[in-house]
Coordinates of C-alpha atoms and ligand atoms in Angstrom, one line a residue:
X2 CA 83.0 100.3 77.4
X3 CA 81.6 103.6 76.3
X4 CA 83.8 106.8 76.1
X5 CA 81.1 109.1 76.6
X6 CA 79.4 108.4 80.2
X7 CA 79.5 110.1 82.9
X8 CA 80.0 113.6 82.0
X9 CA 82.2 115.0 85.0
X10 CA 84.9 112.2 84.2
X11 CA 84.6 112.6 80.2
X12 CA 85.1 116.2 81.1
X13 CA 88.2 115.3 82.8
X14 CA 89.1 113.1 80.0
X15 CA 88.6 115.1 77.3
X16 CA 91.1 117.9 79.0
X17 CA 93.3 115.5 79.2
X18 CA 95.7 115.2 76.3
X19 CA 94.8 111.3 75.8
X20 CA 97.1 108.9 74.6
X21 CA 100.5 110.6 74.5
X22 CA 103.5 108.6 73.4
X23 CA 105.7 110.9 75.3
X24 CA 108.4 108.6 77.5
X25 CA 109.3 110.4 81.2
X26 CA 112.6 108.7 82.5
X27 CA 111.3 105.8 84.8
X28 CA 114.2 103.8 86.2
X29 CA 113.9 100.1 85.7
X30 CA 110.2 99.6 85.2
X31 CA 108.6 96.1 85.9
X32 CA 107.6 94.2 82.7
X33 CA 104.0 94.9 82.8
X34 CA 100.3 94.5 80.8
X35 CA 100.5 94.4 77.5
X36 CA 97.6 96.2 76.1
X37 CA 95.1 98.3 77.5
X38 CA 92.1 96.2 78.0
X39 CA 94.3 94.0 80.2
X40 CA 95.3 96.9 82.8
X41 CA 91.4 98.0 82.7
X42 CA 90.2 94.4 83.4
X43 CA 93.0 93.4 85.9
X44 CA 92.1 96.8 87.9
X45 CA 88.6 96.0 87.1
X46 CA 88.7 92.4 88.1
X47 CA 90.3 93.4 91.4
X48 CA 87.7 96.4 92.3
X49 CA 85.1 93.8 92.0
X50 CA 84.8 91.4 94.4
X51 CA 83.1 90.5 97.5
X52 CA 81.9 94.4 98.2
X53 CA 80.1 94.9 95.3
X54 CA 78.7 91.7 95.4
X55 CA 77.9 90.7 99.4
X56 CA 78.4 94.7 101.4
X57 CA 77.1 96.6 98.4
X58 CA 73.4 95.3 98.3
X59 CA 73.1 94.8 102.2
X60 CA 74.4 98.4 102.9
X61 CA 72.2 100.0 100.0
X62 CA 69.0 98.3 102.0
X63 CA 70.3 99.3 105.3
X64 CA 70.7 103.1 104.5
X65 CA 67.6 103.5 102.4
X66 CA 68.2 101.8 98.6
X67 CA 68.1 104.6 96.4
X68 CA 69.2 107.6 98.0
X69 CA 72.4 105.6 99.2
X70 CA 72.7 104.7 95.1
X71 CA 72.8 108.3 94.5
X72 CA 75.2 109.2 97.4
X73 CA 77.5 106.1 96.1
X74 CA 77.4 107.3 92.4
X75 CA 78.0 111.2 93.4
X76 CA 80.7 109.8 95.4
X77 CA 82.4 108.2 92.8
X78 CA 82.1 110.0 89.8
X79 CA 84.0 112.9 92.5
X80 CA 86.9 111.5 95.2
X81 CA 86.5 107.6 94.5
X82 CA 87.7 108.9 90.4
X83 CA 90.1 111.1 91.9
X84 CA 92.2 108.8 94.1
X85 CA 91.8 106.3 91.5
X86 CA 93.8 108.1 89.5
X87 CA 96.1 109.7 91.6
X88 CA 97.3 106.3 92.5
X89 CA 97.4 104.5 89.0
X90 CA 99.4 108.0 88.5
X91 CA 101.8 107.3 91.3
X92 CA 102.5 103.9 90.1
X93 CA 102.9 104.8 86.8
X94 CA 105.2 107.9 87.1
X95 CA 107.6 105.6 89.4
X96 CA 107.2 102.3 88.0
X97 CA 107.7 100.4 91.1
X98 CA 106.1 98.3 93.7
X99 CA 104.6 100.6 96.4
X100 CA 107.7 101.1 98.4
X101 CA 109.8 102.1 95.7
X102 CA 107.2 104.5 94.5
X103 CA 107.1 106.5 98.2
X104 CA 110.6 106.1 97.9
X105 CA 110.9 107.7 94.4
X106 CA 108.4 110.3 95.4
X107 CA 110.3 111.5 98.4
X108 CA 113.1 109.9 99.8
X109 CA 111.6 111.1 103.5
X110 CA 108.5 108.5 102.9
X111 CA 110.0 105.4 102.1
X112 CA 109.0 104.2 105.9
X113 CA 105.3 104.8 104.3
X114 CA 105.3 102.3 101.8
X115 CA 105.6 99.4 104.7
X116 CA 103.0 101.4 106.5
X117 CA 100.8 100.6 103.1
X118 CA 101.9 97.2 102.3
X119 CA 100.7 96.3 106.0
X120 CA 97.5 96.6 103.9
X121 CA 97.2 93.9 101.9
X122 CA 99.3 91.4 104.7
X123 CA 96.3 91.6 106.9
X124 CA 93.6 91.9 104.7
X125 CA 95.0 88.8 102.3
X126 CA 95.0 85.9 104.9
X127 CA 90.8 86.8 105.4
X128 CA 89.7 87.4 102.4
X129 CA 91.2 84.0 101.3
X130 CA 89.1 82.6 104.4
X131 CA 85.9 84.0 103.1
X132 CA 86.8 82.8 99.4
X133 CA 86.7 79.5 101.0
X134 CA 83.3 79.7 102.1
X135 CA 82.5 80.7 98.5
X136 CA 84.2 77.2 97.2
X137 CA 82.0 75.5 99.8
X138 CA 78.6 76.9 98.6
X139 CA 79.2 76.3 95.1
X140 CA 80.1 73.2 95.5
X141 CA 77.0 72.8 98.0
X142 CA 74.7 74.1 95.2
X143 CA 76.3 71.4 92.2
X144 CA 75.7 68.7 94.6
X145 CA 72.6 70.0 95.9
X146 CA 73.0 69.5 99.9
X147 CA 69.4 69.1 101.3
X148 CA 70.1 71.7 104.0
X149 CA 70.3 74.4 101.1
X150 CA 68.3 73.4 98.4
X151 CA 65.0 71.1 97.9
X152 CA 62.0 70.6 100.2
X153 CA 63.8 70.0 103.4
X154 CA 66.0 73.0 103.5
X155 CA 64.5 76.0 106.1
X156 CA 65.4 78.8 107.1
X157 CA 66.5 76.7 110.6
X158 CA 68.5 74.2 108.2
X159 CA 70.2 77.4 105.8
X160 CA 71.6 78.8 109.4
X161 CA 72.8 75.4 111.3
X162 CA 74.2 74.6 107.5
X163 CA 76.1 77.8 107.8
X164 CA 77.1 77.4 111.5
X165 CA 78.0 73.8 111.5
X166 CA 80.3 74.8 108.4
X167 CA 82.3 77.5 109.7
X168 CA 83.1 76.2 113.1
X169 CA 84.4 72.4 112.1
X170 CA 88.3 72.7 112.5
X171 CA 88.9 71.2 109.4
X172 CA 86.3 72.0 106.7
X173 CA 86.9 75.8 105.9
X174 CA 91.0 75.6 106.0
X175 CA 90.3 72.7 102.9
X176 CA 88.0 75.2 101.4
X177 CA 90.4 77.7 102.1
X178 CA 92.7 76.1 100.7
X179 CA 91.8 75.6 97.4
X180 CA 91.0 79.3 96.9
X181 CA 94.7 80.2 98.4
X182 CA 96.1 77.7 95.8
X183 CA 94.1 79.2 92.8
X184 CA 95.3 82.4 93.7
X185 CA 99.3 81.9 93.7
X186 CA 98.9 79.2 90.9
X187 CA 97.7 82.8 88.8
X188 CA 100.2 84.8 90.2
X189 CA 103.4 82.8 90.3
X190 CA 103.1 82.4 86.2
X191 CA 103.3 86.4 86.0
X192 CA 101.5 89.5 84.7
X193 CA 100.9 89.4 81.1
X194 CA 100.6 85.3 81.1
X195 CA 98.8 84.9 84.7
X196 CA 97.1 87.8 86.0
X197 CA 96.3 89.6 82.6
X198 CA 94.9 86.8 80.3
X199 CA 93.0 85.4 83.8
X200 CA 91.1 89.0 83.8
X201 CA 90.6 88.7 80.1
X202 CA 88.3 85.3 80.6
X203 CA 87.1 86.1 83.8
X204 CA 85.0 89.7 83.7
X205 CA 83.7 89.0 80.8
X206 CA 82.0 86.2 82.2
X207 CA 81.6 87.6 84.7
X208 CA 79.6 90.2 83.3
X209 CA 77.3 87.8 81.3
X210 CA 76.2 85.8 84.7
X211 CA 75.4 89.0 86.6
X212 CA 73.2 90.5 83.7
X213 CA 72.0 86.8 83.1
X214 CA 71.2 86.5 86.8
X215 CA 69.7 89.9 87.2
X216 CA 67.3 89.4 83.8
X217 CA 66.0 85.8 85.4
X218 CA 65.8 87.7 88.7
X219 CA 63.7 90.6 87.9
X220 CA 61.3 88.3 85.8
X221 CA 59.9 86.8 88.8
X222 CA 56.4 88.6 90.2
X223 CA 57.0 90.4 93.4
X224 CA 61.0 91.2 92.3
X225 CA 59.7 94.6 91.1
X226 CA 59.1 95.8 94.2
X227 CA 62.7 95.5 95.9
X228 CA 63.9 97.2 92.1
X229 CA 61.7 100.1 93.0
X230 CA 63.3 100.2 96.7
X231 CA 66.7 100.1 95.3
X232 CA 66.6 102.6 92.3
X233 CA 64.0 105.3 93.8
X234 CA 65.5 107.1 96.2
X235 CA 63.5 108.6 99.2
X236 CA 65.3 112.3 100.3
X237 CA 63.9 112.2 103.9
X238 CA 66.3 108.7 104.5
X239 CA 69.3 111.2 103.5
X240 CA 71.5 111.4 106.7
X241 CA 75.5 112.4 106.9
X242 CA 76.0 108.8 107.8
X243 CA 74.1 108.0 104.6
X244 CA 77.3 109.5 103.2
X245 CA 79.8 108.1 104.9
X246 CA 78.4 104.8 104.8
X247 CA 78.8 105.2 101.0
X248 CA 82.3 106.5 101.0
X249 CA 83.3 103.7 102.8
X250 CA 82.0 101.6 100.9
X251 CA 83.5 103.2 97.9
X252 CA 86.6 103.5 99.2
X253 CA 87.0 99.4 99.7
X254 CA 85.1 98.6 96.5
X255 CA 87.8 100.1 94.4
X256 CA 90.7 98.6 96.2
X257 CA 92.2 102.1 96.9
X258 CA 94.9 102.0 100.3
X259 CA 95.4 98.7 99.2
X260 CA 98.8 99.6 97.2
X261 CA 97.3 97.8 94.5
X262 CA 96.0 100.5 92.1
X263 CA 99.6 101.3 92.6
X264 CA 101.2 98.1 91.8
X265 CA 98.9 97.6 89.0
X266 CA 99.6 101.1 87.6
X267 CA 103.5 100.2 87.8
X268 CA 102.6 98.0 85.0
X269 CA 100.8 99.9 82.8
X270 CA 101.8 101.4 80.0
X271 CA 103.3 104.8 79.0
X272 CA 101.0 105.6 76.4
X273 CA 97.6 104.8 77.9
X274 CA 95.8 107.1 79.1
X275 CA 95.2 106.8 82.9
X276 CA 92.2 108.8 83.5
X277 CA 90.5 107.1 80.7
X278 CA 91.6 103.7 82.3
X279 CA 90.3 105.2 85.6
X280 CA 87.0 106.1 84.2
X281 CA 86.4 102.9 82.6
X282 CA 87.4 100.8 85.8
X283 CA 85.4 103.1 88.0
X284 CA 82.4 102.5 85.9
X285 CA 82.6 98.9 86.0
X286 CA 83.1 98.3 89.5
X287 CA 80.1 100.7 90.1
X288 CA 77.9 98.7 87.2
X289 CA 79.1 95.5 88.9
X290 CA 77.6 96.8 92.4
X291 CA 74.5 98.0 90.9
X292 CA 73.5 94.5 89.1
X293 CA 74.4 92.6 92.3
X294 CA 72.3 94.7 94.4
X295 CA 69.3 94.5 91.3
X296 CA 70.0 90.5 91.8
X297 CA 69.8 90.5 95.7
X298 CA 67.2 93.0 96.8
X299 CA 64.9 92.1 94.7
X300 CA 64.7 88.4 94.9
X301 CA 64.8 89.1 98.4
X302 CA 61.1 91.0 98.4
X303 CA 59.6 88.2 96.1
X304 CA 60.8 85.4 98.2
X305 CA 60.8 86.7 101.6
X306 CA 58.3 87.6 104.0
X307 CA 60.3 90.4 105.7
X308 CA 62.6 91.3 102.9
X309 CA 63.7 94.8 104.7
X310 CA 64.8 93.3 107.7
X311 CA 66.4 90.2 106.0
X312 CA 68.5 92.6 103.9
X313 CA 68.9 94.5 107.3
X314 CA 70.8 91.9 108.7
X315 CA 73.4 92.0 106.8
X316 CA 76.9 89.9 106.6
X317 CA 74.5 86.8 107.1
X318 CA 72.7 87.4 103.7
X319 CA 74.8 85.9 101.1
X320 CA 75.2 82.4 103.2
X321 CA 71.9 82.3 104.9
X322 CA 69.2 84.0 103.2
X323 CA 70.3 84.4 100.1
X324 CA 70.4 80.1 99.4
X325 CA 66.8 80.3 100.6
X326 CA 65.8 82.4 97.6
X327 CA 67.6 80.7 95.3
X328 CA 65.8 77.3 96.5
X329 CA 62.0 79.2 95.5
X330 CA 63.4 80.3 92.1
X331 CA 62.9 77.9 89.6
X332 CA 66.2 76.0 88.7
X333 CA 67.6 77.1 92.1
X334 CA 69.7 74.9 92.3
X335 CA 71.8 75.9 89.5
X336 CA 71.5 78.9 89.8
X337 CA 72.8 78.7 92.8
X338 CA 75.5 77.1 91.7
X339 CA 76.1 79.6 89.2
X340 CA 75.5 82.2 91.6
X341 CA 79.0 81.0 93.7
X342 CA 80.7 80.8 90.6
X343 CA 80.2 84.4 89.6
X344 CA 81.4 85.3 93.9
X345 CA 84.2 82.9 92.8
X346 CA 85.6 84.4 90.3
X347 CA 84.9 88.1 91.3
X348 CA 86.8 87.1 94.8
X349 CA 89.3 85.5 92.9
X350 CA 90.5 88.1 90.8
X351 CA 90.7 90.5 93.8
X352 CA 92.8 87.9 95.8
X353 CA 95.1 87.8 92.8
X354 CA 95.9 91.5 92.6
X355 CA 96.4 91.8 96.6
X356 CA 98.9 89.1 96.2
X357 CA 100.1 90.4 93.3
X358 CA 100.9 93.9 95.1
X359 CA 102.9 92.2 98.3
X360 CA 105.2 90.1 95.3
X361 CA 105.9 92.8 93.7
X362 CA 107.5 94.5 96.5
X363 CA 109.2 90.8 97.6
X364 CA 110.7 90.9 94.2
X365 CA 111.5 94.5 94.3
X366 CA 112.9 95.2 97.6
X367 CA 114.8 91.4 98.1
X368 CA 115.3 90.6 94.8
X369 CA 113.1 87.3 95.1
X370 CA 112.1 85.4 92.1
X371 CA 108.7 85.2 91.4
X372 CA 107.8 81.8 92.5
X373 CA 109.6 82.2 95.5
X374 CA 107.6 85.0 96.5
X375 CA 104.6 83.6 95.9
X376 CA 105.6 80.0 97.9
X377 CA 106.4 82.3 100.9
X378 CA 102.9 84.2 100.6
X379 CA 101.0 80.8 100.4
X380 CA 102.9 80.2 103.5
X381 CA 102.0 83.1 104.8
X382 CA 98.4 82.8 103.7
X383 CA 97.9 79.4 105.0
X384 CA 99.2 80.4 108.3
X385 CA 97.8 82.8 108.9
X386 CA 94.4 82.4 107.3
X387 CA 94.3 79.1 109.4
X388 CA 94.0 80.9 112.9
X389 CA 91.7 83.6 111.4
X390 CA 89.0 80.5 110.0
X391 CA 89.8 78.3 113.8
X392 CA 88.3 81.7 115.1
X393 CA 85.0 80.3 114.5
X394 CA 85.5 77.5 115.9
X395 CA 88.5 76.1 118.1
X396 CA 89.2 79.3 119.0
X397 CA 86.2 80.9 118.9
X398 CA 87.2 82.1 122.8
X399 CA 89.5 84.9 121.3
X400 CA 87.4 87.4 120.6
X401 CA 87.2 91.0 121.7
X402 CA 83.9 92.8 122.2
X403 CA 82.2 90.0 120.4
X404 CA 84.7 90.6 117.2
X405 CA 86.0 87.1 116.1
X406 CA 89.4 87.2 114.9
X407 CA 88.3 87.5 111.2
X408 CA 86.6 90.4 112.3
X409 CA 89.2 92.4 114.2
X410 CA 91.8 91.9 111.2
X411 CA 88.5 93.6 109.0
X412 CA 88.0 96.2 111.6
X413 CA 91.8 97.4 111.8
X414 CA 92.3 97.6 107.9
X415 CA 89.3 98.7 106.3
X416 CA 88.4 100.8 109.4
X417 CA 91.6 102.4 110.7
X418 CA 94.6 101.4 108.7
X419 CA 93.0 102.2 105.1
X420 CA 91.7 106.2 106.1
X421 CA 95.1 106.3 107.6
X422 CA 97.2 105.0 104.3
X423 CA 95.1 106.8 102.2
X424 CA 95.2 110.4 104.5
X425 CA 98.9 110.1 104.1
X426 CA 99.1 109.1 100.1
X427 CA 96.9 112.6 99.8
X428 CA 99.3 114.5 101.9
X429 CA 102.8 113.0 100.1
X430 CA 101.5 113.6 96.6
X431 CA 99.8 116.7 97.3
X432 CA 102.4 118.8 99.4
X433 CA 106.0 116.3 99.8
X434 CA 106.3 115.5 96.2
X435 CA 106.2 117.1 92.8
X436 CA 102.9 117.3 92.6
X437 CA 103.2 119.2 89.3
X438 CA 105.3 116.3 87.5
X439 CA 102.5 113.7 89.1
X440 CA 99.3 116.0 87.4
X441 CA 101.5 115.9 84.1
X442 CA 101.8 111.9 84.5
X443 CA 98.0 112.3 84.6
X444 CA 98.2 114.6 81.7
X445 CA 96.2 117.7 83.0
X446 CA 96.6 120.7 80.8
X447 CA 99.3 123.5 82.7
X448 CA 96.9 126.1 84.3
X449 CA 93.7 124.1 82.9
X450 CA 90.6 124.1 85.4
X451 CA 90.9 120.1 86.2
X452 CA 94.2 120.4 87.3
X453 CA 93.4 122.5 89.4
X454 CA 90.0 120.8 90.8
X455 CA 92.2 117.8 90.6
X456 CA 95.2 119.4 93.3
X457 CA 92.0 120.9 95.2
X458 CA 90.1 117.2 95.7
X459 CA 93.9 115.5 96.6
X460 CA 95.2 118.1 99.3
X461 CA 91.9 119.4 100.7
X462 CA 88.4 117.7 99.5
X463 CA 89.8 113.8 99.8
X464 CA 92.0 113.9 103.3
X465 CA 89.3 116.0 105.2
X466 CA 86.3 113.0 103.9
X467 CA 89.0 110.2 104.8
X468 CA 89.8 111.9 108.1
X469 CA 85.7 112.3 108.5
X470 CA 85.8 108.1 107.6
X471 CA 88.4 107.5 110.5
X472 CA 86.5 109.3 113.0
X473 CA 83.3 107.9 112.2
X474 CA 84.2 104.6 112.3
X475 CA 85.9 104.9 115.7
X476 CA 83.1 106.1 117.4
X477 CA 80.4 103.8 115.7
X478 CA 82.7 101.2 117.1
X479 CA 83.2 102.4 120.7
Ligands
LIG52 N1 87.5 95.9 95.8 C1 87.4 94.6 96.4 C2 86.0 94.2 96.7 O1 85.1 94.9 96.3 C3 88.1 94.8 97.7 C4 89.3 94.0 97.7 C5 90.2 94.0 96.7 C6 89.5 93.3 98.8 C7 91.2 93.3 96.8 C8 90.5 92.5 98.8 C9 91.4 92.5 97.8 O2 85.7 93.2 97.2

């Protein structure tokens, strides 16, 4: 990863006294990463994942392709770099599981890190479901099911494939399954051996199959059309929803109020620096979004007859249309197939670290052992995740305002809970806590201009936008 992009966050960088040595006293710290590389592509691993690969292209069509790039990248490079850091920071300064990090912060917020971990138990049991569906495309793509691939699949056959799949009773939970089992298998056998050397394979691979997709992809003729909608951004699309549409966005691609930056910083180490890490994570999970959405949109508009309102329709694309495309491409159906293995993985690695974040407070807080934690979590998982996939099915009748039940647990945590957790994570570190000892954790020079910028963006600048998120996406809803 190169040093010396984006300039605002180099700035930041370069003020920044990188790579100290210096040891603060952090009481009982968990055994963590061992290098570098491995806290940037664990972080990494988990900030990529279904929305930059499935939300991120669909939403960028929606709100006008290239002006939405260029309110996503301002975005980023500004608050989504900020609270990165900040909570990397928070986790590394206390060196606990999120929890003991509001606790060490200010013994008043300790009731705040259940609010957070909340989080991650709702979103955890979903997430799984949908990594099911994943399993069962890829595997629908190696053995070539004639609904999806060949001269018998239609758009009629792609969308009864879909539907008939979701609501058996029994066919997603297996699915389901196996993802929830790959998950725990990586996390019960621990940081450095499980989750770090997992990320270490993983995102580079995964790198390779998006580039290699998006090269094959923007090869074919027509693809340059949907690259030009994408990258060229039109001003009069430019709307305030345009912005928070990418905020949102931003704010669930890098996993922030998930209390997994935090958990993940817990186990970095001392003498990295963290807004170098941040930098580097932020521009791969932004790199990642951009290549899926120069893989979709484009193979949309040369296979499609209505690309725009395809893309428009959004959630449906990655099961429905997208296998449609991948059936006119030459080879479609592996790369299909390898198409599901790069969502896979990227799904996978997220799943790992939101896991990762609720055992580390089960080991923390209750003193369980690892695998314990991790059995009780599948449990959990399995559960849980169970009623959530039934909801398209069996119990399809539970559903409010025409939300499934997969989609109210989405609605309440990216849509409410998150602005809330990460309102209140602005407020503790930026007024109930010594906000001075976390800017040194960061390493901003005393008196220097980014400190100060940095203290401006966490008490006023990134509550007021998350506050703006909350609002918005109440009344969009009712
Ligand atoms: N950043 C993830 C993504 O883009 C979001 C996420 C992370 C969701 C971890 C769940 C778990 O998909």
């Amino acid at each position: 990863m190169n040093d010396n992009d984006t300039p605002l966050i180099g700035e930041i960088a370069e003020e920044a006294v990188e790579e100290t040595s210096e040891q603060t006293e952090t009481p009982k710290k968990h055994k963590g990463f061992s290098s570098k590389l491995g806290f940037v592509l664990a972080a990494a691993g988990s900030a990529v994942g279904l929305g930059n690969l499935w939300k991120f292209p669909y939403l960028a069509a929606q709100y006008g392709g290239g002006i939405f790039l260029l309110c996503y990248i301002a975005l980023a490079v500004t608050i989504g770099f900020v609270l990165l850091t900040l909570e990397i920071a928070i986790g590394r300064k206390t060196g606990k599981s999120v929890i003991g990090a509001f606790t060490a912060l200010n013994r008043k917020f300790r009731w705040f890190g259940f609010v957070c971990l909340v989080v991650p138990i709702i979103i955890v049991p979903y997430y799984n479901v949908i990594g099911g569906w994943v399993v069962r495309y890829m595997f629908a793509f190696i053995s070539g099911a004639g609904e999806l691939i060949g001269e018998t699949a239609t758009a009629a056959t792609s969308d009864a494939f879909f539907n008939a799949f979701i609501s058996n009773p029994w066919q997603p939970i297996l699915f389901f399954l196996i993802f929830a089992a790959a998950t725990v298998a990586v996390v019960v056998t621990g940081v450095q051996k499980g989750i770090e050397r997992i990320s270490k394979i993983l995102m580079p691979l995964l790198a390779l199959i998006a580039v290699f997709l998006m090269i094959y992809v923007m090869c074919q003729p027509g693809a340059m059309e949907g690259v030009k909608v994408f990258l060229v951004p039109d001003f009069s699309k430019f709307s305030f929803s345009t912005l928070l549409a990418a905020l949102g966005q931003l704010f669930y691609s890098m996993s922030l109020a998930m209390c997994i930056m935090i958990t993940y910083g817990s186990y970095m180490k001392k003498n990295t620096s963290i807004t170098k890490s941040a930098r580097q994570i932020s521009i791969c999970d932004t790199a990642f979004a951009i290549v899926a959405a120069l893989i979709i949109i484009p193979s949309l508009f040369a296979f499609t007859p209505d690309a725009q309102s395809a893309m428009e329709k959004g959630p449906p694309l990655m099961f429905i249309q997208l296998p449609l495309v991948f059936n006119k491409l030459p080879g479609g159906r592996a790369i299909g197939a390898i198409f599901f293995l790069l969502v896979f993985f990227a799904a996978l690695t997220s799943s790992i670290s939101l896991v990762e974040a609720i055992v580390s407070v089960l080991r923390e807080t209750l003193g369980m052992r690892r695998w314990t934690a991790c059995a009780l979590i599948l449990g959990f998982i399995v559960a849980v995740g169970s009623i959530a996939s039934l909801g398209f099915g069996p119990l399809s009748v539970i559903n409010i305002a025409g939300k499934t039940i997969l989609d109210m647990f989405d609605y309440f945590a990216n849509n409410l809970l998150m602005p809330v957790v990460a309102i209140i994570t602005c407020v503790i570190a930026g007024y109930f806590s010594d906000s001075d000892s976390l800017m040194d954790e960061i390493n901003l020079k005393k008196g220097g201009v980014y400190r100060k910028y940095f203290l401006a963006m966490v008490r006023y600048v990134a509550p007021l936008c998350m506050l703006a998120i909350l609002i918005s996406g109440i009344f969009m809803e009712f």
